Short mmCIF file of C-alpha atoms in Angstrom, two decimals:
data_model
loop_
_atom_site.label_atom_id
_atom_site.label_comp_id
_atom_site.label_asym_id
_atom_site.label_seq_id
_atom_site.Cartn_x
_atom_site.Cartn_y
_atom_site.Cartn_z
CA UNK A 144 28.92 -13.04 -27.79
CA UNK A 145 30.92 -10.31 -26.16
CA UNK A 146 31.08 -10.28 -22.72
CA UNK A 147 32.05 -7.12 -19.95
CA UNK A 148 32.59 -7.08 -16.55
CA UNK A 149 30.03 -6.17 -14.60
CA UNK A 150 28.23 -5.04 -10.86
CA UNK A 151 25.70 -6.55 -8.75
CA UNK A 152 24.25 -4.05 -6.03
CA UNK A 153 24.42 -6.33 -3.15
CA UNK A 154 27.01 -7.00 -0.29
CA UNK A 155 29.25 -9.64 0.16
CA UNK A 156 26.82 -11.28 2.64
CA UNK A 157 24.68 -12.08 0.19
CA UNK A 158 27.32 -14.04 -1.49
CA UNK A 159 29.00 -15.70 1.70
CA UNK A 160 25.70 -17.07 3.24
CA UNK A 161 24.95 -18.62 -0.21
CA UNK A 162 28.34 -20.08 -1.06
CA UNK A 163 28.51 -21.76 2.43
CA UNK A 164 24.84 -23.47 1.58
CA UNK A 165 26.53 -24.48 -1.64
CA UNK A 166 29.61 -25.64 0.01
CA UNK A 167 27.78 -27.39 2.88
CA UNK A 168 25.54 -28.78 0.04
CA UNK A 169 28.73 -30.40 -2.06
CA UNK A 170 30.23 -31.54 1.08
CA UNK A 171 26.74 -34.06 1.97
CA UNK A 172 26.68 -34.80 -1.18
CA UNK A 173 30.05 -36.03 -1.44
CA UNK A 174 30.88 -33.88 -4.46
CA UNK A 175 34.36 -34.51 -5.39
CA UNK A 176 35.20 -31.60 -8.20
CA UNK A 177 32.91 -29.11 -10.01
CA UNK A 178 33.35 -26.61 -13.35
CA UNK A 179 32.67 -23.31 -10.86
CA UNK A 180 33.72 -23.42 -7.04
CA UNK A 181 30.95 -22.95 -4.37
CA UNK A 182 31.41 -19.03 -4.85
CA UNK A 183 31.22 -18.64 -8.28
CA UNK A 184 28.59 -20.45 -8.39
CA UNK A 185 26.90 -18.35 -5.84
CA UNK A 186 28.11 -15.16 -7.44
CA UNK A 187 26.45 -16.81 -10.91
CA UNK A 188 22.95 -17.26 -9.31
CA UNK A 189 23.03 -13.58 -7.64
CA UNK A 190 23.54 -12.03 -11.12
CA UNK A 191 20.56 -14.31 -12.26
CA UNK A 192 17.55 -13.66 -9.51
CA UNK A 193 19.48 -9.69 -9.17
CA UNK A 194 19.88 -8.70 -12.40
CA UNK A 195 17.62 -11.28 -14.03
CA UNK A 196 20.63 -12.52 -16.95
CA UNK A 197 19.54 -15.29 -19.06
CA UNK A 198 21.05 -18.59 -18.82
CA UNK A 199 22.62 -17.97 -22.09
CA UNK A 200 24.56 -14.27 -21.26
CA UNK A 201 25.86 -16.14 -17.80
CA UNK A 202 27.43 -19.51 -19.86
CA UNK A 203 29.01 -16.87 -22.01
CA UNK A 204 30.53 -14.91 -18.72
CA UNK A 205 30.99 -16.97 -16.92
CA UNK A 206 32.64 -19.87 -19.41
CA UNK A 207 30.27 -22.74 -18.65
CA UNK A 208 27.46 -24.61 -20.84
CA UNK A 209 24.15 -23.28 -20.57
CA UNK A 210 23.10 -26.56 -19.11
CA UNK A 211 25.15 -25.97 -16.59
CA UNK A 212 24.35 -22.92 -15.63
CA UNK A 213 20.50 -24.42 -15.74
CA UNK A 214 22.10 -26.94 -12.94
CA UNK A 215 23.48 -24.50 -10.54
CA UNK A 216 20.59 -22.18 -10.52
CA UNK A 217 17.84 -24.66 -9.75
CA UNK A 218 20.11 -26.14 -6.92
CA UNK A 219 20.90 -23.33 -5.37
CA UNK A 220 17.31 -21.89 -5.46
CA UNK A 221 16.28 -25.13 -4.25
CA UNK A 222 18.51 -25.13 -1.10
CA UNK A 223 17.18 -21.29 -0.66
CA UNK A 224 13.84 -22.09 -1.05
CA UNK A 225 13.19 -24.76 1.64
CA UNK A 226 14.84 -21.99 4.01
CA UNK A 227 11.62 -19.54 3.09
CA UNK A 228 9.54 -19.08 6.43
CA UNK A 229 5.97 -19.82 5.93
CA UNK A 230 3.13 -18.37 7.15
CA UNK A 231 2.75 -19.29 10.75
CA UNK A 232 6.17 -18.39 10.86
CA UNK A 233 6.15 -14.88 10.05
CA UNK A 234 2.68 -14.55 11.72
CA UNK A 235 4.24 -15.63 14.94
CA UNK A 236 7.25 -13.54 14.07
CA UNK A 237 5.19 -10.63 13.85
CA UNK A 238 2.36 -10.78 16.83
CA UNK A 239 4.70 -8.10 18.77
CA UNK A 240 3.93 -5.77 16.26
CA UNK A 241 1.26 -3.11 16.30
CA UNK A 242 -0.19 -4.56 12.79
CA UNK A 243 0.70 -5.55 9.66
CA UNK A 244 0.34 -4.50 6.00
CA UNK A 245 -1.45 -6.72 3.30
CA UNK A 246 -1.16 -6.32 -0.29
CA UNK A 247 -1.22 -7.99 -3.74
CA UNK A 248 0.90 -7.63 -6.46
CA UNK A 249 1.26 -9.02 -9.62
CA UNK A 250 4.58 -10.81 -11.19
CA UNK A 251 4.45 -10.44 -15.09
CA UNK A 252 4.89 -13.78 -17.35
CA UNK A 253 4.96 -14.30 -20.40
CA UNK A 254 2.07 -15.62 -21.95
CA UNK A 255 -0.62 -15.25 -24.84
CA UNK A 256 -4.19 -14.18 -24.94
CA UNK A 257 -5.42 -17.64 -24.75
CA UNK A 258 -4.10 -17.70 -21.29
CA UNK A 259 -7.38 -16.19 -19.35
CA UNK A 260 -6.54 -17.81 -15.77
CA UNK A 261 -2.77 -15.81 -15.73
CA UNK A 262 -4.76 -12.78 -17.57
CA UNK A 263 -5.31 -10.09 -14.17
CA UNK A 264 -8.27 -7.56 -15.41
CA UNK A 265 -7.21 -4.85 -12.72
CA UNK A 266 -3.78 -4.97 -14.07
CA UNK A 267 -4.15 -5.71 -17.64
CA UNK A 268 -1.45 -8.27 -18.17
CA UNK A 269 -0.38 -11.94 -17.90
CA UNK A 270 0.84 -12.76 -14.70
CA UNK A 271 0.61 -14.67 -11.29
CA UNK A 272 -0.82 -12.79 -7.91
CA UNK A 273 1.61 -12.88 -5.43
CA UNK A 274 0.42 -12.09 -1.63
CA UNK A 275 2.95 -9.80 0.80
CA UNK A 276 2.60 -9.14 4.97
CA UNK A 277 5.20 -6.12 5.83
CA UNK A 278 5.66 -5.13 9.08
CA UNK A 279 4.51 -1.17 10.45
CA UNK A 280 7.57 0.47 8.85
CA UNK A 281 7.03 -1.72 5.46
CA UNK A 282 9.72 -4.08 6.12
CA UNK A 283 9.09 -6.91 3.90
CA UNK A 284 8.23 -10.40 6.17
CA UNK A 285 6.58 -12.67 3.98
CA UNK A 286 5.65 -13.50 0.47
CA UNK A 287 2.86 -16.11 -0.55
CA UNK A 288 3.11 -18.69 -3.50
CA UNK A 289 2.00 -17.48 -6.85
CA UNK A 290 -1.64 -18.02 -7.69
CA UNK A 291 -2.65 -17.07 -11.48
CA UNK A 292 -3.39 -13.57 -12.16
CA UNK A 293 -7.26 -13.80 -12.84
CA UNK A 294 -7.20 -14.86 -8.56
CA UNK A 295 -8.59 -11.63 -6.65
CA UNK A 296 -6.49 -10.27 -3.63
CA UNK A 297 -9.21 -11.58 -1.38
CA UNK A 298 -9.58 -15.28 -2.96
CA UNK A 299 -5.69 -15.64 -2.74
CA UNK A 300 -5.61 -14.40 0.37
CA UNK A 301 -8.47 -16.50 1.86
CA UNK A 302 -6.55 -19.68 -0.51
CA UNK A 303 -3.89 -18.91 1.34
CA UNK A 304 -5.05 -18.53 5.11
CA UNK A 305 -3.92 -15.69 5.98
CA UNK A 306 -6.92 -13.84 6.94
CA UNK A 307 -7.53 -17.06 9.64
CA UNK A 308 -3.53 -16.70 10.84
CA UNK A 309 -4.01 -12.91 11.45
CA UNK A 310 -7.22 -13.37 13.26
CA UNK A 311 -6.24 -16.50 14.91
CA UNK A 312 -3.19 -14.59 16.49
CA UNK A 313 -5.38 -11.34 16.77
CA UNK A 314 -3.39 -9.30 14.54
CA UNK A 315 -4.62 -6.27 13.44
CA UNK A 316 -3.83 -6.07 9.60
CA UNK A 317 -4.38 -2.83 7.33
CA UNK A 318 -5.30 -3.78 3.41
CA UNK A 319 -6.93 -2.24 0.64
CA UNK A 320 -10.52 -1.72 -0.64
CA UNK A 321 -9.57 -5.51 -2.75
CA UNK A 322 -9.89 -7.20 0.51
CA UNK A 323 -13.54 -6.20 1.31
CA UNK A 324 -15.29 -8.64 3.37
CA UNK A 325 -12.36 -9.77 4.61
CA UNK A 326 -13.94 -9.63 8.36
CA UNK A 327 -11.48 -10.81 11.42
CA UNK A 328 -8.59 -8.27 11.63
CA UNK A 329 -8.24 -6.87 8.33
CA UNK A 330 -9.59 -2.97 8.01
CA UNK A 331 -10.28 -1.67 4.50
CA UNK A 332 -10.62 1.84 3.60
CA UNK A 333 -14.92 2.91 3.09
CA UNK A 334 -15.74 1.94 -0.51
CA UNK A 335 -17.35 4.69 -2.35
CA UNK A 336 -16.94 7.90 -4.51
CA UNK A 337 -14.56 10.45 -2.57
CA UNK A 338 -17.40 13.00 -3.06
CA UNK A 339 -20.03 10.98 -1.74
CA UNK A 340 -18.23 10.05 1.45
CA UNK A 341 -18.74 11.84 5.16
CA UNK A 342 -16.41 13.84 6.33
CA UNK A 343 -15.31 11.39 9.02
CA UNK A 344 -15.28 8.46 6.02
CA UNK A 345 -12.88 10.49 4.46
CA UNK A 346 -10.76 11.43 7.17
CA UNK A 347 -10.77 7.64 8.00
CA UNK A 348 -9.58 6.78 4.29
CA UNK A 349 -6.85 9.27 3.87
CA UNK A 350 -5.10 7.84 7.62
CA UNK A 351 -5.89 4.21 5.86
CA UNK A 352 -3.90 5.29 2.77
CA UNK A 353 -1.13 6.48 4.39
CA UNK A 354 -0.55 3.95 6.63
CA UNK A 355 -0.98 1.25 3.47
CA UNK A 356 1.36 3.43 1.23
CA UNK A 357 4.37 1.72 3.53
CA UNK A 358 3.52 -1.56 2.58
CA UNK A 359 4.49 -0.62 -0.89
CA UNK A 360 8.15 -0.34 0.36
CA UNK A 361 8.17 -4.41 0.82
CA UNK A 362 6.90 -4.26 -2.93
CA UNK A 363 9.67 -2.61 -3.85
CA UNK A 364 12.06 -4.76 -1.88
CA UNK A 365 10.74 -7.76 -3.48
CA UNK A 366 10.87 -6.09 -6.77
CA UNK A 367 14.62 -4.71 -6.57
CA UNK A 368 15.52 -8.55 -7.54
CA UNK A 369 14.61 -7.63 -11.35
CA UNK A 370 13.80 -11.31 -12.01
CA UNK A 371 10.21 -11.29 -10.36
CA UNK A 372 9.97 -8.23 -12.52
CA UNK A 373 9.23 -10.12 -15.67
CA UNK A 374 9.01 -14.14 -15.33
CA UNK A 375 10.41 -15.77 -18.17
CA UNK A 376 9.86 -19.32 -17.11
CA UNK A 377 7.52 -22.35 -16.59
CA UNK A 378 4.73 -20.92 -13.98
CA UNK A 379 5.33 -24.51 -11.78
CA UNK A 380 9.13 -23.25 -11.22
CA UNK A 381 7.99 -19.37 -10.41
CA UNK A 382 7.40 -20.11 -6.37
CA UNK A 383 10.55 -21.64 -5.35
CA UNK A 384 12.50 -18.20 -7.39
CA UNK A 385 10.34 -16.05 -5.26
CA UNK A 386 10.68 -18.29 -2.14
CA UNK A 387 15.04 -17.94 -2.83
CA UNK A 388 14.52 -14.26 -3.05
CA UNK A 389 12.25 -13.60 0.14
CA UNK A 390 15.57 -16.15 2.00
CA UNK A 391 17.81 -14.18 0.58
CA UNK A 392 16.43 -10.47 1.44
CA UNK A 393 15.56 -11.70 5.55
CA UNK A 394 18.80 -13.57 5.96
CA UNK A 395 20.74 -10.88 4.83
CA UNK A 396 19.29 -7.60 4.69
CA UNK A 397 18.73 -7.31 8.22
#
């Protein structure tokens, strides 16, 4: 295999707070001598959840067995992981804000047609639903766990609680027409035809989209990590990636 140098779009935060977990993680452990030091080993599970490289291109750069390279990532995505806030968290976090964006999105897999659950009709492809809150300026605070892809917006989000959080803490939340029926403090857009709306529907609905379209900047924050871009792994071990990469972005984005 030939192997090149190459760059990983994100600052040397990223790589400090993750090496001192690692470091702080060898030392409890009483871990006397590894094949990578703390940073490499940080550096090698950046390129992985950034870039989304295989297990097999980052043994080959980074001069380790592929089981090894299998060991560092799920410990260090573990140790991110647990660090995830969870909903009442980032409910609580946000109740100063005006309101809060709601959306689904879906995180391809790989799968085959006999997999109907992970099959998602509106988007036409295997995957698992994944649930996102961003703030007013679509700053990305929370993700959910993955659900399969056949789960609606409004199942997931009722599977999830968060409907009950944002009405328990009375916070207005803007969503789209998926989350009819929602009730408590979600607003959806008027369903209908454009054509056969009022004029005062309408008006309503075009202020609704434009105040959703900011919510799709936390998609694309969550997306920038290419790995959630196409799943290559066993659905049980998809969470605790996304968990990492929602640590990772509000620990050192900010």
């Amino acid at each position: 295999m030939l192997v090149y140098p190459s760059a990983l779009d994100l600052s040397t935060r990223h790589l400090r707070f993750l090496a001192d977990r690692l470091t702080a993680h060898r030392a409890a452990r009483g871990t006397r001598w590894r094949r990578l030091s703390a940073g490499r080993q940080a550096l090698l599970v950046l390129a992985h959840l950034r870039l989304g490289h295989t297990y097999a291109q980052l043994a080959a750069g980074f001069k380790v067995g592929v089981s090894t390279v299998y060991r560092y990532i799920t410990e260090a995505v573990g140790l991110l992981a647990v660090r995830a806030p969870d909903l009442a968290t980032a409910v609580a976090a946000a109740s100063a804000k005006a309101f809060v964006i709601l959306d689904g999105t879906l995180l391809p897999i790989d799968r085959i047609a006999a997999d109907r659950p992970f099959y998602s009709g509106k988007y036409k492809r295997h995957g698992m639903n994944g649930q996102v809150i961003a703030d007013p300026h679509g700053k990305l605070l929370w993700a959910s766990a993955a659900l399969p892809g056949a789960v609606h917006d409004i199942k997931a989000a009722r599977t999830h609680g968060i409907i009950d959080a944002l009405t328990e803490a009375g916070l207005a939340c803007w969503a789209d027409k998926g989350y009819q029926g929602a009730g408590g403090t979600v607003r959806v857009p008027f369903r209908g035809r454009w054509d056969r709306l009022s004029t005062g529907q309408r008006a309503v609905n075009a202020a609704h989209a434009r105040i959703r379209a900011l919510g799709e900047q936390a998609m694309a924050t969550l997306k920038t990590w290419r790995l959630p871009r196409k799943l290559r792994r066993s659905t049980t071990r998809i969470n605790s990636h996304v968990q990492a990469v929602l640590t990772l972005h509000l620990t050192c984005s900010n």
